[in-house]
PDB file of C-alpha atoms in Angstrom:
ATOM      1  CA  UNK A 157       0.000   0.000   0.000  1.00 38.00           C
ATOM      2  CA  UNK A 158       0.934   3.529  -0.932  1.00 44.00           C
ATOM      3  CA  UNK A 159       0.266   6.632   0.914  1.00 46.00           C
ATOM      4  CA  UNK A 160      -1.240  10.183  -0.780  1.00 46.00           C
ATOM      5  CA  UNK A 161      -0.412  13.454   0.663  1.00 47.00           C
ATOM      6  CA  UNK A 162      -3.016  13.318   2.558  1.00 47.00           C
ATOM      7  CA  UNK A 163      -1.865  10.329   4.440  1.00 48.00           C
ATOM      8  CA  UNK A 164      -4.293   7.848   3.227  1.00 46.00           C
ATOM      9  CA  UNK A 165      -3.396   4.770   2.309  1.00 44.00           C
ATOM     10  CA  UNK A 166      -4.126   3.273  -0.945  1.00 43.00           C
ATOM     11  CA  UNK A 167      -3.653  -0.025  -2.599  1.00 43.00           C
ATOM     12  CA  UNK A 168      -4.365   0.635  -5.764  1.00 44.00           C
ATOM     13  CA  UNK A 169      -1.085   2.418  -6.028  1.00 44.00           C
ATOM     14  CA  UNK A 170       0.648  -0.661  -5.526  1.00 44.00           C
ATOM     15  CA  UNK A 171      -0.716  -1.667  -9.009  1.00 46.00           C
ATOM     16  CA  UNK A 172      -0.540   1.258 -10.667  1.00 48.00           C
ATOM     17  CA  UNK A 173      -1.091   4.689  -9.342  1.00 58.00           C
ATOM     18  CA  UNK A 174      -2.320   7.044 -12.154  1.00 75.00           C
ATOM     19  CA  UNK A 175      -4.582   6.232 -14.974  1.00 87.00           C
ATOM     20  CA  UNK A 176      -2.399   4.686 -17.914  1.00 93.00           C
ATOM     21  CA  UNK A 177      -3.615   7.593 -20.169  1.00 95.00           C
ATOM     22  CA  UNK A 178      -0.885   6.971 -22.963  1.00 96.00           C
ATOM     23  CA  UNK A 179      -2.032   3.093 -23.289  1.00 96.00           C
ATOM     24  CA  UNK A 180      -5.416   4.470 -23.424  1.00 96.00           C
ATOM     25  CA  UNK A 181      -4.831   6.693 -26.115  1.00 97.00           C
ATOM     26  CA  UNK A 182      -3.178   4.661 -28.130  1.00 96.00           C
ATOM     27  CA  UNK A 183      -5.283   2.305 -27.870  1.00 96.00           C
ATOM     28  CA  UNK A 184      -8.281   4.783 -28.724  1.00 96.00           C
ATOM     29  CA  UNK A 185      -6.410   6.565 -31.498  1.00 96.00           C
ATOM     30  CA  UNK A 186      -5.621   3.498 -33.577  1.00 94.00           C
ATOM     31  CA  UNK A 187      -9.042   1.626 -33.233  1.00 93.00           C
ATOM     32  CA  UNK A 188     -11.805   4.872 -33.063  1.00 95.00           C
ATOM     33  CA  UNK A 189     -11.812   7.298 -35.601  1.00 95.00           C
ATOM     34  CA  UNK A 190     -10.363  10.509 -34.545  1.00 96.00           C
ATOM     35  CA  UNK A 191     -14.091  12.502 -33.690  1.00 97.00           C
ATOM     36  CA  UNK A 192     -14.537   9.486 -31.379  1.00 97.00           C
ATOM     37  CA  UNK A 193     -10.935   9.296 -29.861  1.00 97.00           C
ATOM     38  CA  UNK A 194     -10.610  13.051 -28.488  1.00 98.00           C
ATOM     39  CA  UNK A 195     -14.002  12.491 -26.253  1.00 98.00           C
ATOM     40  CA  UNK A 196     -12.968   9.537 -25.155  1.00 97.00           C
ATOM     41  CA  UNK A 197      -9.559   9.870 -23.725  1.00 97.00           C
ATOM     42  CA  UNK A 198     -11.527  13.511 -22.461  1.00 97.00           C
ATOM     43  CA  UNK A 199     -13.686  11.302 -20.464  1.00 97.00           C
ATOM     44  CA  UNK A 200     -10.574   8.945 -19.411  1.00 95.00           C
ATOM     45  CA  UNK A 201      -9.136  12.448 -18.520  1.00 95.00           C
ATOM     46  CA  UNK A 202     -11.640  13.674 -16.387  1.00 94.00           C
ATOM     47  CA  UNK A 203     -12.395  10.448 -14.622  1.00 93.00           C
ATOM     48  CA  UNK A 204      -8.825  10.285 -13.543  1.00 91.00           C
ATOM     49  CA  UNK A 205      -9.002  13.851 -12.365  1.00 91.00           C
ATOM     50  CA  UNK A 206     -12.333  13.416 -10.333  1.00 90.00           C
ATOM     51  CA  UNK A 207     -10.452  10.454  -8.976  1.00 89.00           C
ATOM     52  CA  UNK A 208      -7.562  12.336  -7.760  1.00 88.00           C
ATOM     53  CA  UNK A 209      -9.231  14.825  -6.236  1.00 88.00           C
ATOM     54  CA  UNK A 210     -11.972  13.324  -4.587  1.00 88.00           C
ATOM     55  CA  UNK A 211     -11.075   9.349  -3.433  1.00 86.00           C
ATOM     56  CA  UNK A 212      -7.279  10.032  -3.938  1.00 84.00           C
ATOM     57  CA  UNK A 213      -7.170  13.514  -2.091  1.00 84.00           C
ATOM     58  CA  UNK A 214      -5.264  15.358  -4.186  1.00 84.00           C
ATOM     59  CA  UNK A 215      -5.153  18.941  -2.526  1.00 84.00           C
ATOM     60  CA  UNK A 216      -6.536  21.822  -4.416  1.00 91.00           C
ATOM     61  CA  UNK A 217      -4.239  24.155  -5.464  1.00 88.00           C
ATOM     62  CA  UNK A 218      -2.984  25.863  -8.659  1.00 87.00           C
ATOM     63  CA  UNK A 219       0.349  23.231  -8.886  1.00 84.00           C
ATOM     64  CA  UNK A 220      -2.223  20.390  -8.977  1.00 85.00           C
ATOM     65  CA  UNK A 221      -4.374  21.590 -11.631  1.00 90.00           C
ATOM     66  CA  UNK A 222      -1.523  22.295 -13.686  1.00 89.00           C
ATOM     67  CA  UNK A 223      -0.251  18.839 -13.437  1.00 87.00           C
ATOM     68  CA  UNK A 224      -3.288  17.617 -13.851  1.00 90.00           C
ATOM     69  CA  UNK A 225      -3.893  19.846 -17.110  1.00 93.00           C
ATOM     70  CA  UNK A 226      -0.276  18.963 -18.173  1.00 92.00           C
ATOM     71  CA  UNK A 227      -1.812  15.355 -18.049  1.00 93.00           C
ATOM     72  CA  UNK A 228      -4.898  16.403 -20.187  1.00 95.00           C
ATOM     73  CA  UNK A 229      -2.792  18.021 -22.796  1.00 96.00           C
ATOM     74  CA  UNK A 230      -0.383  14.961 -23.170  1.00 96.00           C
ATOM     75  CA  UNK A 231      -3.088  12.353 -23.456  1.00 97.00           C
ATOM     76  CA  UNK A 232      -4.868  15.099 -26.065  1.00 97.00           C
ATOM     77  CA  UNK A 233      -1.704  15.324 -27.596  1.00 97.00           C
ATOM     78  CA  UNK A 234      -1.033  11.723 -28.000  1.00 97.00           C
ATOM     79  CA  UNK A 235      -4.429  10.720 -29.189  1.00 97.00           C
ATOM     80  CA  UNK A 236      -4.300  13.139 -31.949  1.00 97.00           C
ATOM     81  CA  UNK A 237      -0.518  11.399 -32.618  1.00 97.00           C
ATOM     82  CA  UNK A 238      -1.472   7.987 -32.562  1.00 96.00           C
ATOM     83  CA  UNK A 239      -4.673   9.109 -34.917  1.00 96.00           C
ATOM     84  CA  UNK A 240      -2.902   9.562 -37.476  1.00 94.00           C
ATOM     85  CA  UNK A 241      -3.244   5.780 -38.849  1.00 86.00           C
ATOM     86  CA  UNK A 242      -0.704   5.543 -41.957  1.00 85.00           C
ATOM     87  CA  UNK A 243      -1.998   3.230 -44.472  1.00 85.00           C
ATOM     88  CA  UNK A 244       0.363   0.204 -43.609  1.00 84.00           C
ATOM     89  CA  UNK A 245      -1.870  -0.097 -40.088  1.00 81.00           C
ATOM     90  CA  UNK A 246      -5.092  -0.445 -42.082  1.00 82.00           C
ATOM     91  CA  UNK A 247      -4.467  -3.061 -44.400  1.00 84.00           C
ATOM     92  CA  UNK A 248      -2.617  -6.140 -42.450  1.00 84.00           C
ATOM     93  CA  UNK A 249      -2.696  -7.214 -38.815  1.00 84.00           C
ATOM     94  CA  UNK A 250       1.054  -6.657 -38.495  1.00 89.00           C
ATOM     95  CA  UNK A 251       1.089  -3.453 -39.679  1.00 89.00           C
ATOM     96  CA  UNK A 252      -1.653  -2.435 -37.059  1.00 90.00           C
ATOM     97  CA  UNK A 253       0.382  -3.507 -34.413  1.00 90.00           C
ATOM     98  CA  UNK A 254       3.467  -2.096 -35.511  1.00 91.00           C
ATOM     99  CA  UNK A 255       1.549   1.297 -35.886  1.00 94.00           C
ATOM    100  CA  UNK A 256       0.058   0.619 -31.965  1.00 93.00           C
ATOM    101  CA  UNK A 257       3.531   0.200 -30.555  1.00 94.00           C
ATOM    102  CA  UNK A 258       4.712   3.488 -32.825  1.00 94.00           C
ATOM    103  CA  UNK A 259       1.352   5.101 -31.206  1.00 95.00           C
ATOM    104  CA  UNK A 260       2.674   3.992 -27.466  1.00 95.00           C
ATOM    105  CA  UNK A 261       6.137   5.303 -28.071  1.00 96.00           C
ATOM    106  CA  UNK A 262       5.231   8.677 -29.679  1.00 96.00           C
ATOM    107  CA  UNK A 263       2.403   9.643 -27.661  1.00 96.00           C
ATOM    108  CA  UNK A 264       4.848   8.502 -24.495  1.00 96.00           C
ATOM    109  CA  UNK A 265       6.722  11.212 -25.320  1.00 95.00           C
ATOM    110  CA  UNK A 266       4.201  13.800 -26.640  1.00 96.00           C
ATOM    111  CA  UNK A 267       2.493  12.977 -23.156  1.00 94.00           C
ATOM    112  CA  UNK A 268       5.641  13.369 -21.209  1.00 92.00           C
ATOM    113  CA  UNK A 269       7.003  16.072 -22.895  1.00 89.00           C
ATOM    114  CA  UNK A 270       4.644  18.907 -21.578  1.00 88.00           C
ATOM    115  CA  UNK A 271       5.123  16.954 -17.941  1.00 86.00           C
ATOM    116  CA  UNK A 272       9.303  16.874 -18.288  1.00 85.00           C
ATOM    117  CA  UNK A 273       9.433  20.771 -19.306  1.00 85.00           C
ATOM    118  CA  UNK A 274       7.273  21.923 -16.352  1.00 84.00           C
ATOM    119  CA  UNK A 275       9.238  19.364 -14.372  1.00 79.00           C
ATOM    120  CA  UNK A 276      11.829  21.513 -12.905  1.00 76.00           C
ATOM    121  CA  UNK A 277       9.144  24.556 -11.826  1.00 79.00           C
ATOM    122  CA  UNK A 278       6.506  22.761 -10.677  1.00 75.00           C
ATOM    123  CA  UNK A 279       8.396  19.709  -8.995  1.00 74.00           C
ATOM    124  CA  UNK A 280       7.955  20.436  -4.859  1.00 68.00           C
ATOM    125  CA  UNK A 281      10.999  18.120  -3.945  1.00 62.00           C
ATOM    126  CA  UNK A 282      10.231  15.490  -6.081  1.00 66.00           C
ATOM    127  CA  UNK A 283      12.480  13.784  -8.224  1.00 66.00           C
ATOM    128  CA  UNK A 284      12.184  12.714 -11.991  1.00 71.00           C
ATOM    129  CA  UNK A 285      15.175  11.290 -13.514  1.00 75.00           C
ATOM    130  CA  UNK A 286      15.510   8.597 -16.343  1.00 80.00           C
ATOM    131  CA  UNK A 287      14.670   5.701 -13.549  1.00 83.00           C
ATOM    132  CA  UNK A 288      11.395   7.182 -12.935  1.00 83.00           C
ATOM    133  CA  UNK A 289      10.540   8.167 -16.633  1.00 85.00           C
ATOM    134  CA  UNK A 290      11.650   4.593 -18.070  1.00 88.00           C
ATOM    135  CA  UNK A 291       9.342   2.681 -15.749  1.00 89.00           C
ATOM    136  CA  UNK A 292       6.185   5.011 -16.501  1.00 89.00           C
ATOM    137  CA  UNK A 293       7.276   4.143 -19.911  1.00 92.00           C
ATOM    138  CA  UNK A 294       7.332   0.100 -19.252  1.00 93.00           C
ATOM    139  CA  UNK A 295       3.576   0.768 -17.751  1.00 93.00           C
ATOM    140  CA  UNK A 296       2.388   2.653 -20.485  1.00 93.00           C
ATOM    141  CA  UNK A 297       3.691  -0.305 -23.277  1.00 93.00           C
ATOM    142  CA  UNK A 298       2.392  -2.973 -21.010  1.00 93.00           C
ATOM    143  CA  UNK A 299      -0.900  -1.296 -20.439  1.00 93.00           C
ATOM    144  CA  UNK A 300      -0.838  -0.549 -24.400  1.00 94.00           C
ATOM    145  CA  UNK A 301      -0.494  -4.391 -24.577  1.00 92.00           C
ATOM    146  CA  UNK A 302      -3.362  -5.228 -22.156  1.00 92.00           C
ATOM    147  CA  UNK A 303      -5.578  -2.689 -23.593  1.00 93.00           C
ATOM    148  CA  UNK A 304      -4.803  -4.036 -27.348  1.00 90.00           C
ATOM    149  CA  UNK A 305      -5.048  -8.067 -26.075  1.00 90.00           C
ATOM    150  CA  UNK A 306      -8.448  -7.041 -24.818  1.00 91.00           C
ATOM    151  CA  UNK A 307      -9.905  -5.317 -27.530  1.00 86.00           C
ATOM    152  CA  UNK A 308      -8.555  -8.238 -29.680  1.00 86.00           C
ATOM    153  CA  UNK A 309     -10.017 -10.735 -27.860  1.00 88.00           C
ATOM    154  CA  UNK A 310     -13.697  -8.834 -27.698  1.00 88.00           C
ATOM    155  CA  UNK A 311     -13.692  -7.683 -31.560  1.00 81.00           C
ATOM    156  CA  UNK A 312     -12.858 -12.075 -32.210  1.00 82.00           C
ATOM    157  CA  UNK A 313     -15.644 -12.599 -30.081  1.00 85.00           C
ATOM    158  CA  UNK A 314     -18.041  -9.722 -31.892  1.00 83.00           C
ATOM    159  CA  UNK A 315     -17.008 -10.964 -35.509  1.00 83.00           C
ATOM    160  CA  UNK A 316     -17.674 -14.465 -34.313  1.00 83.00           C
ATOM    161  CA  UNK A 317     -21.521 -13.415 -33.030  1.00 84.00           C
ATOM    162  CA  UNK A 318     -21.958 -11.432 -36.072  1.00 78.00           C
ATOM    163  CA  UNK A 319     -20.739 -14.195 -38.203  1.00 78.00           C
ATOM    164  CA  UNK A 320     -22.820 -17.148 -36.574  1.00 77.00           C
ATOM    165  CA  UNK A 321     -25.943 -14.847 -36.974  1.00 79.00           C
ATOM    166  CA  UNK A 322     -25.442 -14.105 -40.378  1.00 73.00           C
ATOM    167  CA  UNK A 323     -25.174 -17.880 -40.697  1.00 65.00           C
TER     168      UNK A 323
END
């Protein structure tokens, strides 16, 4: 179990502490069509936010709102990225998931970016060196892996209804 500022313990952050917004828009920017990925990770966004503030006690003060807009900025940011689709990810299985882990990696750092340059003025002690930034990293590819084994595995099950109906 983790503690929050606050002094509350939570054991969620012993899984994973902060919404996996990269994975998620990724995952949304390769498999929804752009008008449908920017409300979405929005919604992820806010979620996370209401989260934080509320259950998570995040305290309510100009350096958390940045950090937290920082957050909404780099998830916008890397939805828009992994949108982009080239045609090699439309036409062939392999070249989707070549364009997903491209997605994960470039909106990692279009996410991160924003967070890393505000780093040093908005840190309050806290340390963010490449240790730090190459785990988030690791938890953003194997989220981006969850989230795209998942959606796999429902569409397969969606194409097999649709196909033993049509039957």
């Amino acid at each position: 179990m983790a503690t929050d500022a606050a002094g509350t313990q939570h054991s969620s952050n012993g899984i994973y502490a902060h919404t996996p917004l990269v994975a998620w828009a990724a995952i949304a920017g390769t498999t929804l069509p752009r008008r449908k990925a920017i409300p979405f990770i929005a919604i992820i966004w806010l979620i996370n936010q209401g989260i934080g503030f509320s259950v998570r006690g995040y305290p309510l003060t100009g350096v958390a709102f940045t950090w937290g807009a920082l957050m909404g900025v780099g998830a916008l940011l890397a939805t828009v990225w992994s949108s982009i689709r080239p045609s090699i990810s439309r036409h062939h299985l392999i070249g989707h998931l070549l364009w997903v882990a491209i997605a994960c990696l470039g909106g990692f750092l279009l996410y991160q970016g924003p967070i890393m340059a505000a780093f040093p003025i908005l840190a309050d002690g806290h340390q963010m060196g490449w240790t730090v930034v190459s785990r988030l990293l690791v938890k953003q590819i194997s989220w981006t892996g969850a989230i795209a084994l998942l959606h796999s595995l429902l569409l397969k099950q969606r194409m097999q209804q649709h196909s033993s109906a049509s039957s």
